[in-house]
Coordinates of C-alpha atoms and ligand atoms in Angstrom, one line a residue:
X1097 CA 16.1 -18.4 -28.6
X1098 CA 19.8 -19.0 -27.9
X1099 CA 19.2 -22.0 -25.7
X1100 CA 17.7 -25.4 -26.1
X1101 CA 15.8 -25.2 -22.8
X1102 CA 12.2 -26.2 -23.1
X1103 CA 10.2 -23.1 -23.1
X1104 CA 7.2 -23.0 -20.8
X1105 CA 3.9 -23.7 -22.4
X1106 CA 0.6 -22.0 -21.5
X1107 CA -0.9 -25.4 -20.7
X1108 CA 1.9 -26.2 -18.3
X1109 CA 1.9 -22.9 -16.4
X1110 CA -1.9 -22.8 -16.5
X1111 CA -2.4 -26.3 -15.0
X1112 CA 0.3 -25.5 -12.3
X1113 CA -1.5 -22.3 -11.4
X1114 CA -4.8 -24.2 -11.1
X1115 CA -3.1 -26.8 -8.8
X1116 CA -1.5 -24.1 -6.7
X1117 CA -4.9 -22.4 -6.3
X1118 CA -6.6 -25.6 -5.3
X1119 CA -3.8 -26.3 -2.7
X1120 CA -4.2 -22.9 -1.0
X1121 CA -8.0 -23.1 -1.0
X1122 CA -7.8 -26.5 0.8
X1123 CA -6.2 -24.7 3.7
X1124 CA -8.7 -21.9 4.0
X1125 CA -11.9 -24.0 3.6
X1126 CA -15.0 -23.1 1.7
X1127 CA -16.3 -19.6 2.5
X1128 CA -19.8 -19.3 4.0
X1129 CA -21.9 -17.2 1.5
X1130 CA -25.6 -16.7 2.2
X1131 CA -28.3 -17.5 -0.3
X1132 CA -29.3 -13.8 -0.4
X1133 CA -25.7 -12.8 -1.2
X1134 CA -25.3 -15.4 -3.9
X1135 CA -28.6 -14.4 -5.5
X1136 CA -27.7 -10.7 -5.4
X1137 CA -24.2 -11.1 -6.9
X1138 CA -25.1 -13.6 -9.5
X1139 CA -28.2 -11.7 -10.7
X1140 CA -26.1 -8.5 -11.0
X1141 CA -23.4 -10.4 -12.9
X1142 CA -26.0 -11.9 -15.3
X1143 CA -27.7 -8.5 -15.8
X1144 CA -24.3 -7.2 -16.9
X1145 CA -23.9 -10.1 -19.4
X1146 CA -27.5 -9.7 -20.7
X1147 CA -27.1 -6.0 -21.1
X1148 CA -23.9 -6.6 -23.1
X1149 CA -25.6 -9.0 -25.4
X1150 CA -28.4 -6.5 -26.0
X1151 CA -26.4 -3.4 -26.5
X1152 CA -23.7 -5.2 -28.6
X1153 CA -26.3 -7.3 -30.4
X1154 CA -24.2 -10.4 -29.8
X1155 CA -24.9 -13.0 -32.5
X1156 CA -25.3 -16.8 -32.1
X1157 CA -21.9 -17.3 -33.7
X1158 CA -20.3 -15.0 -31.1
X1159 CA -22.2 -16.7 -28.3
X1160 CA -21.0 -20.2 -29.4
X1161 CA -17.4 -18.9 -29.9
X1162 CA -17.6 -17.6 -26.3
X1163 CA -18.7 -21.0 -25.0
X1164 CA -15.8 -22.6 -26.9
X1165 CA -13.4 -20.1 -25.4
X1166 CA -14.6 -20.7 -21.8
X1167 CA -14.2 -24.5 -22.4
X1168 CA -10.6 -23.9 -23.5
X1169 CA -9.8 -21.7 -20.5
X1170 CA -10.9 -24.6 -18.2
X1171 CA -9.1 -27.3 -20.2
X1172 CA -5.9 -25.2 -20.2
X1173 CA -6.1 -24.6 -16.5
X1174 CA -6.1 -20.9 -17.2
X1175 CA -9.0 -19.7 -14.9
X1176 CA -6.5 -18.3 -12.3
X1177 CA -4.6 -16.5 -15.0
X1178 CA -7.6 -15.1 -16.8
X1179 CA -9.4 -13.9 -13.7
X1180 CA -6.3 -12.5 -12.0
X1181 CA -5.3 -10.6 -15.2
X1182 CA -8.7 -9.2 -16.1
X1183 CA -10.7 -9.1 -12.9
X1184 CA -8.6 -9.2 -9.7
X1185 CA -7.6 -5.5 -9.8
X1186 CA -11.2 -4.5 -9.2
X1187 CA -11.6 -6.9 -6.3
X1188 CA -8.4 -5.4 -4.9
X1189 CA -9.7 -1.8 -5.5
X1190 CA -12.9 -2.5 -3.5
X1191 CA -11.0 -4.2 -0.7
X1192 CA -8.6 -1.3 -0.4
X1193 CA -11.4 1.2 0.1
X1194 CA -11.3 0.4 3.8
X1195 CA -7.6 -0.1 4.2
X1196 CA -4.7 2.1 5.4
X1197 CA -1.0 1.5 5.3
X1198 CA 1.1 0.4 2.3
X1199 CA -1.0 0.3 -0.9
X1200 CA -1.9 -3.2 -2.0
X1201 CA -2.0 -4.8 -5.4
X1202 CA -3.2 -8.1 -6.8
X1203 CA -1.9 -11.5 -5.7
X1204 CA -1.8 -13.0 -9.2
X1205 CA -1.7 -16.7 -10.0
X1206 CA 2.0 -17.5 -9.2
X1207 CA 2.2 -17.4 -5.4
X1208 CA 3.5 -20.6 -3.7
X1209 CA 3.2 -20.8 0.1
X1210 CA 5.7 -22.5 2.3
X1211 CA 9.0 -21.2 1.0
X1212 CA 12.1 -21.3 3.2
X1213 CA 12.4 -18.7 6.0
X1214 CA 15.7 -16.8 5.7
X1215 CA 16.9 -14.3 8.3
X1216 CA 17.7 -10.8 6.9
X1217 CA 20.1 -10.0 5.3
X1218 CA 19.1 -12.7 2.8
X1219 CA 19.9 -13.7 -0.8
X1220 CA 17.0 -15.2 -2.6
X1221 CA 17.6 -18.8 -3.7
X1222 CA 18.9 -18.6 -7.3
X1223 CA 20.8 -20.5 -9.9
X1224 CA 24.6 -20.2 -9.7
X1225 CA 24.5 -18.4 -13.1
X1226 CA 21.3 -16.5 -12.4
X1227 CA 21.2 -13.7 -15.1
X1228 CA 20.0 -10.2 -14.5
X1229 CA 21.0 -6.9 -12.8
X1230 CA 21.9 -7.5 -9.2
X1231 CA 19.4 -5.7 -6.9
X1232 CA 19.7 -5.0 -3.2
X1233 CA 16.2 -4.3 -1.9
X1234 CA 16.0 -3.1 1.7
X1235 CA 13.7 -1.2 4.1
X1236 CA 11.8 -1.3 7.3
X1237 CA 8.4 -2.6 8.3
X1238 CA 6.4 -0.4 10.7
X1239 CA 3.0 0.0 12.2
X1240 CA 0.7 3.0 11.4
X1241 CA 2.2 4.9 14.4
X1242 CA 5.7 4.5 12.9
X1243 CA 6.9 1.9 15.4
X1244 CA 9.2 -0.8 14.0
X1245 CA 7.7 -4.3 13.7
X1246 CA 10.4 -6.8 14.8
X1247 CA 10.3 -10.2 13.1
X1248 CA 8.1 -9.0 10.3
X1249 CA 8.1 -11.4 7.3
X1250 CA 8.6 -10.4 3.7
X1251 CA 7.2 -13.3 1.6
X1252 CA 8.7 -12.5 -1.8
X1253 CA 8.4 -14.0 -5.3
X1254 CA 9.4 -12.8 -8.7
X1255 CA 10.1 -13.7 -12.3
X1256 CA 13.6 -14.2 -13.5
X1257 CA 15.5 -12.1 -16.1
X1258 CA 13.5 -13.8 -18.9
X1259 CA 10.2 -13.2 -17.2
X1260 CA 9.5 -16.7 -16.0
X1261 CA 8.4 -17.9 -12.5
X1262 CA 9.8 -21.0 -10.7
X1263 CA 7.0 -23.5 -10.2
X1264 CA 5.4 -22.5 -13.5
X1265 CA 8.2 -23.0 -16.0
X1266 CA 9.8 -26.5 -16.1
X1267 CA 13.4 -25.3 -16.8
X1268 CA 13.7 -23.3 -13.5
X1269 CA 14.6 -25.1 -10.3
X1270 CA 11.8 -25.3 -7.6
X1271 CA 11.8 -22.4 -5.2
X1272 CA 14.0 -20.2 -7.4
X1273 CA 13.7 -16.5 -6.5
X1274 CA 11.2 -17.2 -3.7
X1275 CA 11.6 -16.9 0.0
X1276 CA 10.1 -15.7 3.3
X1277 CA 12.7 -13.1 4.6
X1278 CA 12.5 -12.5 8.3
X1279 CA 13.2 -8.9 9.3
X1280 CA 15.5 -8.0 12.2
X1281 CA 14.5 -6.7 15.7
X1282 CA 14.0 -3.3 14.2
X1283 CA 11.8 -4.6 11.4
X1284 CA 14.5 -4.0 8.9
X1285 CA 15.2 -6.2 6.0
X1286 CA 17.8 -6.5 3.2
X1287 CA 17.2 -8.8 0.3
X1288 CA 19.7 -9.6 -2.4
X1289 CA 18.2 -10.6 -5.7
X1290 CA 18.1 -9.7 -9.4
X1291 CA 15.8 -7.3 -11.3
X1292 CA 13.0 -9.3 -12.9
X1293 CA 12.0 -8.9 -16.6
X1294 CA 8.5 -7.8 -17.7
X1295 CA 6.0 -10.7 -17.8
X1296 CA 4.3 -11.8 -20.9
X1297 CA 1.0 -13.7 -20.7
X1298 CA 1.6 -16.9 -22.7
X1299 CA 0.4 -16.3 -26.2
X1300 CA -0.2 -20.0 -27.0
X1301 CA -3.1 -20.3 -24.5
X1302 CA -6.7 -19.1 -24.5
X1303 CA -6.0 -16.0 -22.4
X1304 CA -3.2 -14.8 -24.6
X1305 CA -5.2 -15.7 -27.7
X1306 CA -8.1 -13.5 -26.5
X1307 CA -5.8 -10.6 -25.8
X1308 CA -4.3 -10.9 -29.3
X1309 CA -7.8 -11.3 -30.9
X1310 CA -8.8 -8.0 -29.2
X1311 CA -5.6 -6.3 -30.4
X1312 CA -4.3 -5.8 -26.8
X1313 CA -0.7 -6.5 -25.8
X1314 CA 0.0 -9.4 -23.3
X1315 CA 2.5 -7.6 -21.1
X1316 CA 2.9 -6.8 -17.4
X1317 CA 5.6 -4.4 -16.3
X1318 CA 8.5 -6.0 -14.3
X1319 CA 7.5 -6.4 -10.7
X1320 CA 8.3 -8.0 -7.3
X1321 CA 5.4 -9.7 -5.5
X1322 CA 5.2 -9.4 -1.7
X1323 CA 3.1 -10.5 1.2
X1324 CA 4.3 -8.5 4.2
X1325 CA 3.2 -9.9 7.6
X1326 CA 3.7 -9.2 11.3
X1327 CA 1.9 -10.5 14.4
X1328 CA -1.3 -8.7 15.1
X1329 CA -1.2 -6.8 11.8
X1330 CA -3.2 -7.2 8.6
X1331 CA -1.0 -8.8 5.9
X1332 CA -0.4 -6.5 2.9
X1333 CA -0.5 -8.2 -0.5
X1334 CA 1.3 -6.0 -3.0
X1335 CA 3.7 -5.6 -5.9
X1336 CA 6.6 -3.2 -6.5
X1337 CA 7.4 -1.9 -10.0
X1338 CA 10.5 -0.1 -11.5
X1339 CA 10.6 3.5 -12.5
X1340 CA 10.9 3.9 -16.3
X1341 CA 10.0 0.2 -16.8
X1342 CA 8.3 -0.9 -20.0
X1343 CA 4.5 -1.4 -19.8
X1344 CA 4.2 0.6 -16.5
X1345 CA 1.5 2.7 -18.1
X1346 CA -0.4 -0.1 -19.8
X1347 CA -0.2 -3.2 -17.5
X1348 CA -2.5 -5.8 -19.0
X1349 CA -3.5 -6.7 -15.4
X1350 CA -4.2 -3.0 -14.5
X1351 CA -2.3 -3.6 -11.2
X1352 CA 0.1 -0.7 -11.0
X1353 CA -0.2 2.3 -8.6
X1354 CA 2.0 5.4 -8.4
X1355 CA 2.9 4.6 -4.7
X1356 CA 4.3 1.2 -5.7
X1357 CA 7.2 2.3 -8.0
X1358 CA 10.8 1.7 -7.0
X1359 CA 13.6 3.9 -8.2
X1360 CA 16.8 1.9 -7.8
X1361 CA 20.2 3.6 -8.1
X1362 CA 23.5 2.2 -9.3
X1363 CA 25.8 1.5 -6.4
X1364 CA 28.9 0.3 -8.3
X1365 CA 29.7 -3.1 -9.9
X1366 CA 26.5 -2.8 -11.9
X1367 CA 24.5 -3.5 -8.8
X1368 CA 21.3 -1.6 -8.2
X1369 CA 20.0 -0.7 -4.7
X1370 CA 16.6 0.6 -3.5
X1371 CA 14.8 1.1 -0.2
X1372 CA 11.1 0.7 0.4
X1373 CA 9.4 0.8 3.8
X1374 CA 6.1 -0.9 4.6
X1375 CA 3.3 0.2 6.9
X1376 CA 0.9 -2.4 8.3
X1377 CA -2.4 -1.5 9.9
X1378 CA -3.9 -3.4 12.9
X1379 CA -5.5 -6.7 11.9
Ligands
MBD525 C1 1.7 -12.4 -13.3 O1 3.1 -12.5 -13.0 C2 1.0 -11.6 -12.5 O2 1.7 -11.0 -11.5 C3 -0.4 -11.5 -12.6 C4 -1.1 -10.7 -11.7 C5 -1.0 -12.2 -13.7 C6 -0.3 -13.0 -14.5 C7 1.1 -13.1 -14.3
FE526 FE1 3.7 -11.6 -11.4

């Protein structure tokens, strides 16, 4: 480290992610799930665990270690991180079976609703000395017939050039590299930002320790997070990655798709530019 900035701790980002999750759940209310559905899903889940214990001949020591691990995940506030990294991609895969339009990807634990709405062209809120390669990200939002969607919103959030997210790292100002960008009357948007760095799961928390103990790396490739909305359309939750980026082929969260890779070009001054269009299906 070349700075004396406090580096984010797993416990800090974990508990912030747990708080953020609770805050967004409060808006949407408890889902109504039938007794039959709960019984079916929970018995299938338990059958998977029981089968693993039998086929792997899991010992008492291992069983008790698992309990200790799960207790630590809760105490560290890492349930959102652990579940989004190891499980969410399958939920997204199932949801996407019945969907058309731009491919989706996982939401992840670091979305914060209620960011400022900025008209396109917009520069994402950033520190005066924000490090990183300048990126101009532009495109158009259309419906499945190809019609432009005026006033579409691009709710965007990303890590900085060190791989940290505002709201989950104490040294970054609130709202940094987050905004809701409002497209123009042709559904076009232009967003000025910087290229994020790859993201490393904190290695000092239970999720990171589990990955290390299994001999797996803790990295996600560099990515932009997006929620793309328009009136009457289904909101697309997705992520965009960068061609040639490290960890693209081994994302710890298994959340990359070939359709979601940007290929920015140098446009002078060291600035990179890239276009990406979004297609939203009817709600
Ligand atoms: C991230 O930045 C992320 O996008 C996901 C899915 C999990 C952990 C950190
Ligand atoms: Fe992320």
